[in-house]
Each structure stands twice: as C-alpha cells, then as structure tokens.
PDB file of C-alpha atoms in Angstrom:
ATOM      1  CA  UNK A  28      -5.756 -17.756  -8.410  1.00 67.00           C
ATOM      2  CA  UNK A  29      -5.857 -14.559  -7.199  1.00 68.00           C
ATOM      3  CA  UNK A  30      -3.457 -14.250  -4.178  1.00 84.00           C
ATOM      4  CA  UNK A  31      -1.768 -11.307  -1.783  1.00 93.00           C
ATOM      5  CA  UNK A  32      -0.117 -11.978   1.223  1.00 94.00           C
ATOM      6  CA  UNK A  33       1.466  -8.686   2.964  1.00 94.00           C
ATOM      7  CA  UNK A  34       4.515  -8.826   5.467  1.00 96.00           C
ATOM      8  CA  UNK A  35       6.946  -6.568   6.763  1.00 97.00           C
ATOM      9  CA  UNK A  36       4.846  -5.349  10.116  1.00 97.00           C
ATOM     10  CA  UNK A  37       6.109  -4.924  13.766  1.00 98.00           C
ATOM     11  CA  UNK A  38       6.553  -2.692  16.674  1.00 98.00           C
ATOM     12  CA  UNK A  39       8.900   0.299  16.596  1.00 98.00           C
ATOM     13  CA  UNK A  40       9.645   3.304  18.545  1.00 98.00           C
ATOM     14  CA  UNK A  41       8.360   6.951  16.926  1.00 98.00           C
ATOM     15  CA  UNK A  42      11.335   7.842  14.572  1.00 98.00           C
ATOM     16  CA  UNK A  43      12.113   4.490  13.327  1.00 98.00           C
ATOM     17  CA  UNK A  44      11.491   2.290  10.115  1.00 98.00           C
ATOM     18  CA  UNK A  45       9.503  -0.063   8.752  1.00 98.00           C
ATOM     19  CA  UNK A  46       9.094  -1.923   5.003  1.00 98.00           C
ATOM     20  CA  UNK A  47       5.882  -3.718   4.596  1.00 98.00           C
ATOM     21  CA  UNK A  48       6.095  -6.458   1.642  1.00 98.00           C
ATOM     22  CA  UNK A  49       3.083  -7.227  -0.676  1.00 96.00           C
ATOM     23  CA  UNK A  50       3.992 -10.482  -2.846  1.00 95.00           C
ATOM     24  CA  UNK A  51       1.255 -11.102  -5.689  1.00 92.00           C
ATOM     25  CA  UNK A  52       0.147 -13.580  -8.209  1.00 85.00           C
ATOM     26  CA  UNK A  53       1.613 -12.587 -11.806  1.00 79.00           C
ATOM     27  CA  UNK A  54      -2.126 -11.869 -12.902  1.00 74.00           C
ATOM     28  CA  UNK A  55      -2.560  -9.455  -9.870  1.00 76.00           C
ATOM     29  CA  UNK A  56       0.220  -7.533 -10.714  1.00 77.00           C
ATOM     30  CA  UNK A  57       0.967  -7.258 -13.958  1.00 80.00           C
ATOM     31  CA  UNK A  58      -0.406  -4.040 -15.151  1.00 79.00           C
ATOM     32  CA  UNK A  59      -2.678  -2.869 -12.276  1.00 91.00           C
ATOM     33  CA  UNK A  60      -3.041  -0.655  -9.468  1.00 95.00           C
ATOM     34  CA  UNK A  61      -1.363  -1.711  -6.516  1.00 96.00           C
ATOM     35  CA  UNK A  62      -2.395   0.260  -2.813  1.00 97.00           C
ATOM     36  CA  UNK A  63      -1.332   0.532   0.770  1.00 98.00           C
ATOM     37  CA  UNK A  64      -4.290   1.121   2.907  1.00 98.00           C
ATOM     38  CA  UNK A  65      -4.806   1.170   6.954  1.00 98.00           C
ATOM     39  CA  UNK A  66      -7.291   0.391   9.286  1.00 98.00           C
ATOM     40  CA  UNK A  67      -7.041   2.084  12.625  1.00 96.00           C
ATOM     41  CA  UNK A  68      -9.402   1.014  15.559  1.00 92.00           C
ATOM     42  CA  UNK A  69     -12.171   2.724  15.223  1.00 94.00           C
ATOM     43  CA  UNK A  70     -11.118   4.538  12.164  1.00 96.00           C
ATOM     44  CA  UNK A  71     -12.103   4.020   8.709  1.00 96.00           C
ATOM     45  CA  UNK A  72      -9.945   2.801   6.000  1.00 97.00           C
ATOM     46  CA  UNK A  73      -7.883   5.059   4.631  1.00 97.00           C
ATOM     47  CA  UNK A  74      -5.479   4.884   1.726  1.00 98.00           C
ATOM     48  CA  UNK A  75      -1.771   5.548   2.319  1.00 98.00           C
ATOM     49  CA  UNK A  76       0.242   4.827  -1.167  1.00 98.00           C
ATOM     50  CA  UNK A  77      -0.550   3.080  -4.502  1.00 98.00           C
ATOM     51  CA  UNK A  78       1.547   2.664  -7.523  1.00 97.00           C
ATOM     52  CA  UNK A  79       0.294   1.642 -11.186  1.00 95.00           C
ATOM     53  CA  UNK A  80       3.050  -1.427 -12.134  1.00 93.00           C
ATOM     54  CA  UNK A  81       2.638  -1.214 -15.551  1.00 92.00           C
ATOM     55  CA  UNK A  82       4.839   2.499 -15.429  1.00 92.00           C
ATOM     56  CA  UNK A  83       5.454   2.956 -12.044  1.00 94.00           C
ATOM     57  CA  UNK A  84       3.478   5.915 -11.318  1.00 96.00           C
ATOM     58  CA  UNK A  85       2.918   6.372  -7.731  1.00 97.00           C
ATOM     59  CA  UNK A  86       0.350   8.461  -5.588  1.00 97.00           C
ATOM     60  CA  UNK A  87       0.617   9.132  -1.692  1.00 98.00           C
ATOM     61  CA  UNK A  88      -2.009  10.284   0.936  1.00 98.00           C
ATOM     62  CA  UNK A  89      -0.460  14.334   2.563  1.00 97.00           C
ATOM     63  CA  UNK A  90      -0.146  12.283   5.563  1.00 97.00           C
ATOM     64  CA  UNK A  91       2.946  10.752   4.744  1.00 98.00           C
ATOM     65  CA  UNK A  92       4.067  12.676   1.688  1.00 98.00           C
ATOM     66  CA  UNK A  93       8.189  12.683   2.325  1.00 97.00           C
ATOM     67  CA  UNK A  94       7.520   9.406   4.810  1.00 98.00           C
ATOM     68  CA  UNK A  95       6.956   6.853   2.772  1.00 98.00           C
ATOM     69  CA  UNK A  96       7.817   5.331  -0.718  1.00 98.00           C
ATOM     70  CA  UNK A  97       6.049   2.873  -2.821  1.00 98.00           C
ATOM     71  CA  UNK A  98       7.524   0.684  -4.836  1.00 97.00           C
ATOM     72  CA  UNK A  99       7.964  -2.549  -7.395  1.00 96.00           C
ATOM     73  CA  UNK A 100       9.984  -5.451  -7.672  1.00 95.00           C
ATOM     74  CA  UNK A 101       8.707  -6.459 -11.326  1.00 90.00           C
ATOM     75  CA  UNK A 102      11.197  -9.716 -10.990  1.00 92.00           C
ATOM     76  CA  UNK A 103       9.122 -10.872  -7.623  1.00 94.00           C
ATOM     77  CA  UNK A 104       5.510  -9.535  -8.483  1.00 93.00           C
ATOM     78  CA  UNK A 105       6.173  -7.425  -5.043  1.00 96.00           C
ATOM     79  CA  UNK A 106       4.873  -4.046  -4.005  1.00 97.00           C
ATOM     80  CA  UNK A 107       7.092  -2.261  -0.766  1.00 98.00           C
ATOM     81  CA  UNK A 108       5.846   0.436   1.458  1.00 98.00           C
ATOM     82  CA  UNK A 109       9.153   1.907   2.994  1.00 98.00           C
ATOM     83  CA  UNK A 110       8.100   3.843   6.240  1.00 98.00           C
ATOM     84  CA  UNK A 111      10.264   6.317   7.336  1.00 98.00           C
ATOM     85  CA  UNK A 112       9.867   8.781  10.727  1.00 98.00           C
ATOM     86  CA  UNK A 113       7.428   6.753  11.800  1.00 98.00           C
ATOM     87  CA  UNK A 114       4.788   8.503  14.154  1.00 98.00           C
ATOM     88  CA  UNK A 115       2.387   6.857  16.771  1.00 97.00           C
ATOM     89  CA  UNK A 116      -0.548   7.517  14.758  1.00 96.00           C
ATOM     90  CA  UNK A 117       0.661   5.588  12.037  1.00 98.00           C
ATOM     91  CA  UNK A 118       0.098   2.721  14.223  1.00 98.00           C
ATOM     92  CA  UNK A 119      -2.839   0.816  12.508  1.00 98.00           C
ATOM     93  CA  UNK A 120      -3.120  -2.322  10.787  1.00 98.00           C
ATOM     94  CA  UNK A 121      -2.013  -2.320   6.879  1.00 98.00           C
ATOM     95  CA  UNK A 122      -3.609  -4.090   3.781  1.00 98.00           C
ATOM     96  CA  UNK A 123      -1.888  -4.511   0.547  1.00 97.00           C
ATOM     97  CA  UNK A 124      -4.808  -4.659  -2.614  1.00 96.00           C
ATOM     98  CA  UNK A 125      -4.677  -4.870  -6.293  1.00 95.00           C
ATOM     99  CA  UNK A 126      -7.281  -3.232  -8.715  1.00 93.00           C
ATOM    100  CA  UNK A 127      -7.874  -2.179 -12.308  1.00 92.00           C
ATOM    101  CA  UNK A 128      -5.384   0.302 -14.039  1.00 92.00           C
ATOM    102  CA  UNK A 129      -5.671   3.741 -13.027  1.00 92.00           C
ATOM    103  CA  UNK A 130      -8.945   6.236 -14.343  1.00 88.00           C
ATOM    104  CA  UNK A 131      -6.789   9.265 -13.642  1.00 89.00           C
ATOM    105  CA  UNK A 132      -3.236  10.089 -14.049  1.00 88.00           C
ATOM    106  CA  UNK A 133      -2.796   8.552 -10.966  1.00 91.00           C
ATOM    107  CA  UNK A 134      -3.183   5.372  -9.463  1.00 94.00           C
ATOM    108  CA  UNK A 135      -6.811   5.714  -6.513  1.00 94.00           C
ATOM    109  CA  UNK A 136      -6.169   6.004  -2.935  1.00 96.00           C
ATOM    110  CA  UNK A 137      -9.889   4.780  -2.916  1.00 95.00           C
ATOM    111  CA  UNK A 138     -10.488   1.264  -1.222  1.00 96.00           C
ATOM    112  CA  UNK A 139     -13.803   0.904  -3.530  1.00 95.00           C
ATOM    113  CA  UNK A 140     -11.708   0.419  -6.562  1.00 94.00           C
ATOM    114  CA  UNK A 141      -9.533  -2.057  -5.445  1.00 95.00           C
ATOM    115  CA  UNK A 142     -10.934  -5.904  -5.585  1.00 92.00           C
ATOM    116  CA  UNK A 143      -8.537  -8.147  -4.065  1.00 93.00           C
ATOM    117  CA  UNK A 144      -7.016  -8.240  -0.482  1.00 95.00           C
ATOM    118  CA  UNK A 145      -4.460  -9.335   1.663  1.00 95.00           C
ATOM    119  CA  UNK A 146      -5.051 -10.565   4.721  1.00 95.00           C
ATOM    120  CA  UNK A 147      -3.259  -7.541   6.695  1.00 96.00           C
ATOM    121  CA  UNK A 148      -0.114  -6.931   8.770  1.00 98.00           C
ATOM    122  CA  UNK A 149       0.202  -5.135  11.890  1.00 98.00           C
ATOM    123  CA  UNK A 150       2.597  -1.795  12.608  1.00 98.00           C
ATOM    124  CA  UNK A 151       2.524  -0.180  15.820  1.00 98.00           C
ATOM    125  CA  UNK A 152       4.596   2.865  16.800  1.00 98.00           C
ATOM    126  CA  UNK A 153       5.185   3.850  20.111  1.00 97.00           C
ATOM    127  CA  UNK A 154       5.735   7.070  21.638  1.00 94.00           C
TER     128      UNK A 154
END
C-alpha cells in the first residue's frame, strides 16, 4: 500500500527553523523521486525540493537555494526538508510526494510527475 504521511510543520518567527518529515512505504521510496511542494492560499502549487533516493541527487526551486536541504534517511524510508531563515512568504501549507525516477539529471520540481501524496502539514512564518 502506497502510503506518505508528512510531519514536522508549525509556527515560527521570520529567521527561525523548521524540518518537515516525509515517512514512506519501502515501495514508495526505494528508487524514486521524492518532492517538497507548497500550496499557498490562493497560489498554485509550486515545487520547493526533490531528491532521487536511489543516488541522492537533489534539485531546489531559486527560492530557497542556500535555505533549505533535502534529504534521506534510507534506514527509515524518510525524506527531510530542513528550513533555514525562514521568511513569511514561505508560510504555506507543504506536501511530501513520490514519483517515477528522474527523466533529467535531476529529480522534477513538477507536481504532474509525481503520483502519490501526503496529506500535508502546515508552516507559517511570522513577521
């Protein structure tokens, strides 16, 4: 059974830190893409950080290039999103997902090639 379930969200102050958790089934991870999106009100989705698990390659959206760091726990079947120098519009809510190996050299920042979901987990940075 395919299965995500994302932690790690809260409230923090601009400046501060957060690590968002994204446990998976052994199928889910094994050799896929793993991503970080988030969903703003009124915003699209966007993708923030994804990481291939089968070599650790990693991709990250400008926005928070030097901010944040993907990685893998290959013992747990987790995927982390350390979030460093947080900023208020970072504030959205964030959704772990698993898809196919990467087409490129890097792993998509493109929520149409990712098939499974977590259910979400909310960060909100105030000013």
């Amino acid at each position: 059974q395919v299965q995500l379930v994302d932690s790690g969200g809260g409230s923090v102050q601009a400046g501060g830190s957060l690590r968002l958790s994204c446990a998976a089934s052994r199928y889910t991870y094994s050799s896929n893409s793993m991503g970080w999106f988030r969903q703003a009100p009124g915003k699209e989705r966007e993708g923030v950080a994804a990481i291939y698990t089968g070599d650790g390659r990693t991709y990250y959206a400008d926005s928070v290039k030097g901010r944040f760091t993907i990685s893998q726990d290959n013992a747990k079947n987790t995927v982390y999103l350390q979030m460093n120098s947080l900023k208020p519009e970072d504030t959205a809510m964030y959704y772990c997902a698993a898809g196919p190996p990467p087409l490129r050299w890097y792993p998509s920042l493109q929520s149409y090639e990712y098939n499974y979901w977590g259910q979400g987990t909310q960060v909100t940075v105030s000013s």
